[in-house]
Short mmCIF file of C-alpha atoms and ligand atoms in Angstrom, two decimals:
data_model
loop_
_atom_site.label_atom_id
_atom_site.label_comp_id
_atom_site.label_asym_id
_atom_site.label_seq_id
_atom_site.Cartn_x
_atom_site.Cartn_y
_atom_site.Cartn_z
CA UNK A 1 179.05 115.54 65.28
CA UNK A 2 182.04 113.23 65.94
CA UNK A 3 183.80 111.45 63.11
CA UNK A 4 186.73 109.20 63.31
CA UNK A 5 189.87 111.21 63.84
CA UNK A 6 187.95 114.60 64.53
CA UNK A 7 187.86 116.57 67.73
CA UNK A 8 185.12 115.92 70.47
CA UNK A 9 183.37 119.07 71.35
CA UNK A 10 181.75 119.03 74.93
CA UNK A 11 179.85 121.85 75.99
CA UNK A 12 179.81 122.30 79.87
CA UNK A 13 177.04 124.80 80.94
CA UNK A 14 177.29 126.34 84.38
CA UNK A 15 173.55 127.13 84.95
CA UNK A 16 174.41 130.03 87.37
CA UNK A 17 175.79 133.20 85.81
CA UNK A 18 178.91 133.57 88.03
CA UNK A 19 181.64 133.60 85.34
CA UNK A 20 184.31 132.98 87.78
CA UNK A 21 182.79 129.58 88.68
CA UNK A 22 182.16 128.94 84.97
CA UNK A 23 185.86 129.54 84.22
CA UNK A 24 187.02 127.24 87.05
CA UNK A 25 184.65 124.45 85.74
CA UNK A 26 186.14 124.74 82.38
CA UNK A 27 189.67 124.41 83.85
CA UNK A 28 188.71 121.43 85.80
CA UNK A 29 187.02 119.75 83.02
CA UNK A 30 189.88 120.35 80.62
CA UNK A 31 192.34 118.91 83.10
CA UNK A 32 190.57 115.57 83.10
CA UNK A 33 189.50 115.49 79.32
CA UNK A 34 191.16 113.50 76.50
CA UNK A 35 193.75 115.57 74.70
CA UNK A 36 191.24 115.43 71.78
CA UNK A 37 188.35 116.74 73.49
CA UNK A 38 187.61 120.51 73.23
CA UNK A 39 185.64 121.76 76.27
CA UNK A 40 183.45 124.80 75.71
CA UNK A 41 182.36 126.14 79.08
CA UNK A 42 179.53 128.70 79.38
CA UNK A 43 177.03 130.31 81.56
CA UNK A 44 173.55 131.55 80.42
CA UNK A 45 172.92 135.03 79.57
CA UNK A 46 170.18 135.10 82.01
CA UNK A 47 169.60 133.55 85.48
CA UNK A 48 170.72 133.71 89.04
CA UNK A 49 174.33 134.15 90.35
CA UNK A 50 173.99 130.91 92.18
CA UNK A 51 171.72 128.20 92.62
CA UNK A 52 170.73 127.13 96.14
CA UNK A 53 166.79 126.99 96.01
CA UNK A 54 163.98 125.38 93.89
CA UNK A 55 163.28 129.03 93.09
CA UNK A 56 166.80 129.48 91.75
CA UNK A 57 166.74 126.32 89.71
CA UNK A 58 163.60 127.33 88.08
CA UNK A 59 164.85 130.60 86.98
CA UNK A 60 168.32 129.01 85.75
CA UNK A 61 166.58 126.63 83.50
CA UNK A 62 165.49 129.06 80.56
CA UNK A 63 169.00 130.28 80.20
CA UNK A 64 170.40 126.63 80.35
CA UNK A 65 168.06 125.51 77.53
CA UNK A 66 169.08 128.51 75.17
CA UNK A 67 172.62 127.22 75.69
CA UNK A 68 171.42 123.79 74.67
CA UNK A 69 169.37 125.28 71.68
CA UNK A 70 172.33 127.34 70.65
CA UNK A 71 174.60 124.29 70.60
CA UNK A 72 171.92 122.29 68.63
CA UNK A 73 171.82 125.19 66.10
CA UNK A 74 175.55 125.41 65.48
CA UNK A 75 175.48 121.55 65.19
CA UNK A 76 179.11 120.94 66.31
CA UNK A 77 178.58 119.89 69.94
CA UNK A 78 178.84 116.14 70.62
CA UNK A 79 177.71 116.43 74.16
CA UNK A 80 176.48 118.35 76.99
CA UNK A 81 177.28 118.51 80.82
CA UNK A 82 175.06 120.42 83.09
CA UNK A 83 177.24 121.63 85.82
CA UNK A 84 175.07 122.28 88.81
CA UNK A 85 174.51 119.63 91.51
CA UNK A 86 170.58 120.07 91.26
CA UNK A 87 170.76 118.74 87.62
CA UNK A 88 168.31 121.49 86.74
CA UNK A 89 166.40 121.08 83.29
CA UNK A 90 168.06 117.77 82.61
CA UNK A 91 165.14 116.17 80.83
CA UNK A 92 164.14 119.22 79.12
CA UNK A 93 167.94 119.54 77.80
CA UNK A 94 167.74 115.87 76.69
CA UNK A 95 164.53 116.58 74.66
CA UNK A 96 166.41 119.36 72.68
CA UNK A 97 169.76 117.68 72.26
CA UNK A 98 170.73 114.93 69.71
CA UNK A 99 173.70 114.14 71.62
CA UNK A 100 174.00 112.72 75.22
CA UNK A 101 173.38 115.16 77.94
CA UNK A 102 174.62 114.39 81.74
CA UNK A 103 173.89 115.95 84.99
CA UNK A 104 176.59 116.25 87.59
CA UNK A 105 174.89 114.82 90.35
CA UNK A 106 173.76 111.99 88.11
CA UNK A 107 177.28 111.18 86.99
CA UNK A 108 178.83 111.67 90.39
CA UNK A 109 176.39 109.34 91.99
CA UNK A 110 176.88 106.67 89.68
CA UNK A 111 180.45 106.66 89.76
CA UNK A 112 180.42 106.85 93.62
CA UNK A 113 178.31 103.65 93.50
CA UNK A 114 181.12 101.73 91.60
CA UNK A 115 184.02 102.73 93.80
CA UNK A 116 182.35 102.35 97.17
CA UNK A 117 179.71 100.65 98.94
CA UNK A 118 177.68 103.60 100.26
CA UNK A 119 178.64 107.39 99.74
CA UNK A 120 177.90 110.77 101.53
CA UNK A 121 176.87 113.78 99.78
CA UNK A 122 178.64 117.13 101.17
CA UNK A 123 176.79 120.09 99.87
CA UNK A 124 176.50 123.81 100.25
CA UNK A 125 173.26 125.06 102.11
CA UNK A 126 171.07 122.68 104.18
CA UNK A 127 168.05 123.76 102.12
CA UNK A 128 169.71 122.07 99.03
CA UNK A 129 169.68 118.46 100.87
CA UNK A 130 166.19 117.83 99.94
CA UNK A 131 166.91 118.05 96.17
CA UNK A 132 170.14 115.86 96.52
CA UNK A 133 167.87 113.29 98.21
CA UNK A 134 165.25 113.47 95.54
CA UNK A 135 167.96 112.92 92.87
CA UNK A 136 169.38 110.00 94.60
CA UNK A 137 165.77 108.51 94.72
CA UNK A 138 164.96 109.26 91.14
CA UNK A 139 168.26 107.91 89.97
CA UNK A 140 167.81 104.70 91.89
CA UNK A 141 171.03 105.73 94.16
CA UNK A 142 169.29 105.79 97.38
CA UNK A 143 170.55 102.55 98.43
CA UNK A 144 174.11 103.68 97.87
CA UNK A 145 173.49 107.18 99.53
CA UNK A 146 174.15 106.73 103.08
CA UNK A 147 173.66 110.52 103.89
CA UNK A 148 173.38 114.23 102.57
CA UNK A 149 175.16 116.74 104.61
CA UNK A 150 175.59 120.46 104.26
CA UNK A 151 178.22 122.87 105.44
CA UNK A 152 175.89 125.91 105.37
CA UNK A 153 178.26 127.56 102.89
CA UNK A 154 176.54 129.71 100.36
CA UNK A 155 177.60 128.80 96.76
CA UNK A 156 179.40 132.16 96.15
CA UNK A 157 181.62 131.87 99.27
CA UNK A 158 183.22 128.96 97.30
CA UNK A 159 184.49 131.85 95.00
CA UNK A 160 186.09 133.92 97.74
CA UNK A 161 189.74 133.06 98.73
CA UNK A 162 189.39 133.83 102.35
CA UNK A 163 186.27 131.86 103.13
CA UNK A 164 187.74 128.86 104.63
CA UNK A 165 185.36 126.85 102.47
CA UNK A 166 187.82 124.09 101.93
CA UNK A 167 188.34 123.63 105.69
CA UNK A 168 184.68 123.51 106.40
CA UNK A 169 184.01 120.97 103.65
CA UNK A 170 186.81 118.64 104.88
CA UNK A 171 185.38 119.12 108.36
CA UNK A 172 181.90 117.94 107.18
CA UNK A 173 183.52 115.04 105.00
CA UNK A 174 185.35 113.76 108.12
CA UNK A 175 181.98 113.50 110.05
CA UNK A 176 180.31 112.07 107.24
CA UNK A 177 182.92 109.13 107.16
CA UNK A 178 182.85 108.81 111.05
CA UNK A 179 179.05 109.07 111.54
CA UNK A 180 177.38 107.74 108.28
CA UNK A 181 179.02 104.51 107.64
CA UNK A 182 179.99 105.80 104.21
CA UNK A 183 183.42 105.06 102.34
CA UNK A 184 183.37 107.70 99.63
CA UNK A 185 182.40 111.30 99.36
CA UNK A 186 180.39 113.00 96.69
CA UNK A 187 180.98 116.70 96.42
CA UNK A 188 177.66 118.42 96.20
CA UNK A 189 178.23 121.60 94.26
CA UNK A 190 179.94 122.48 90.79
CA UNK A 191 182.02 125.21 92.67
CA UNK A 192 183.87 122.54 94.73
CA UNK A 193 185.56 121.10 91.65
CA UNK A 194 188.85 122.55 92.15
CA UNK A 195 189.01 121.38 95.72
CA UNK A 196 188.33 117.61 95.00
CA UNK A 197 191.95 116.50 94.66
CA UNK A 198 193.12 118.07 97.88
CA UNK A 199 189.97 116.77 99.90
CA UNK A 200 190.76 113.27 98.44
CA UNK A 201 194.29 113.49 99.45
CA UNK A 202 193.49 114.64 102.97
CA UNK A 203 190.55 112.24 103.61
CA UNK A 204 192.27 108.95 101.88
CA UNK A 205 189.00 107.79 100.44
CA UNK A 206 187.63 108.20 96.83
CA UNK A 207 186.12 111.82 96.55
CA UNK A 208 183.90 112.40 93.48
CA UNK A 209 183.41 115.59 91.68
CA UNK A 210 180.43 115.70 89.44
CA UNK A 211 182.44 118.11 86.84
CA UNK A 212 185.19 115.58 86.37
CA UNK A 213 182.82 112.63 86.40
CA UNK A 214 180.28 114.23 84.14
CA UNK A 215 183.11 115.06 81.58
CA UNK A 216 184.41 111.60 81.48
CA UNK A 217 181.01 110.09 81.31
CA UNK A 218 180.02 112.37 78.21
CA UNK A 219 183.37 111.62 76.50
CA UNK A 220 182.60 107.68 77.15
CA UNK A 221 178.99 108.18 75.74
CA UNK A 222 180.26 110.06 72.61
CA UNK A 223 183.10 107.52 72.11
CA UNK A 224 180.56 104.86 72.06
CA UNK A 225 178.34 106.85 69.82
CA UNK A 226 175.43 106.88 72.05
CA UNK A 227 172.90 109.67 71.49
CA UNK A 228 169.78 110.65 73.24
CA UNK A 229 166.77 108.60 72.32
CA UNK A 230 164.58 110.29 70.20
CA UNK A 231 161.79 107.72 70.51
CA UNK A 232 158.94 108.57 72.91
CA UNK A 233 159.70 110.75 76.06
CA UNK A 234 162.76 112.37 74.95
CA UNK A 235 161.80 113.35 71.37
CA UNK A 236 162.04 116.99 70.40
CA UNK A 237 159.25 118.97 72.05
CA UNK A 238 156.28 119.63 69.87
CA UNK A 239 156.47 123.02 68.26
CA UNK A 240 153.83 125.42 69.72
CA UNK A 241 153.61 129.27 70.36
CA UNK A 242 154.78 130.40 73.70
CA UNK A 243 153.51 133.72 74.82
CA UNK A 244 154.76 136.44 77.29
CA UNK A 245 158.11 136.52 78.92
CA UNK A 246 159.51 133.40 77.07
CA UNK A 247 158.13 134.28 73.60
CA UNK A 248 161.63 133.90 72.06
CA UNK A 249 161.61 130.13 73.13
CA UNK A 250 159.17 129.24 70.29
CA UNK A 251 162.07 129.70 68.01
CA UNK A 252 165.05 128.58 70.00
CA UNK A 253 163.71 125.09 70.69
C1 LIG B 1 174.89 124.38 92.99
C2 LIG B 1 175.91 124.09 92.09
O1 LIG B 1 176.48 123.16 91.63
N1 LIG B 1 176.00 125.33 91.45
C3 LIG B 1 175.23 126.34 91.99
O2 LIG B 1 175.13 127.51 91.75
N2 LIG B 1 174.57 125.64 93.00
N3 LIG B 1 174.62 123.29 93.92
C4 LIG B 1 174.47 123.52 95.21
N4 LIG B 1 173.95 122.40 95.98
O3 LIG B 1 174.51 124.57 95.74
#
């Protein structure tokens, strides 16, 4: 763990298994990270290629937790970012980790509430809007969240150069600013991270990307030597047998 003068290591977990997206997330995190921060960007060994339903989220969590458990075993990770806008497995990850864990929706919504009066979330498929509203509610961000909107863009289209994803997102952002009474935008998918600077330049309002927000928040928590509380709810899970499909998790956690 961090000592004065030593490098900070942040593990960014893209809970989907699309490596091109993981590389993009890693590059965007490195671009905003402090020079002394090492970014380790990973995808789980198991799980869906994209996360755009409750079912996908549930199936992404075991692989995500394996990555947290591996980081804890290696003992050289100062903090973790969960780089999917549904913040899957966030509380379970906090139970496993000694250092801080931040989800990108959590990070982006909190930062948006500090630079504007109300934000609109612009996300991928309409079916993910319910989860974004749910997170706004449980994070106490509902009063800052003017609306959640979708471009009806499947996550993996963000990886396709000819998909016109950027134009579609910008169009939805413009409608958000005109119709929602919002004054800043939260991007609702980790796969949008590389588009943030351009969208902000076009819209001339703050546009918050959760990958950058999560990276800087984790850096701040690590710099302040704040770790996950192990008193009560976020203590290590009790050891117990786990049978069947997830048998290996008895050891990994
Ligand atoms: C996401 C995300 O950030 N990564 C992924 O696979 N799905 N979120 C979303 N709303 O589509």
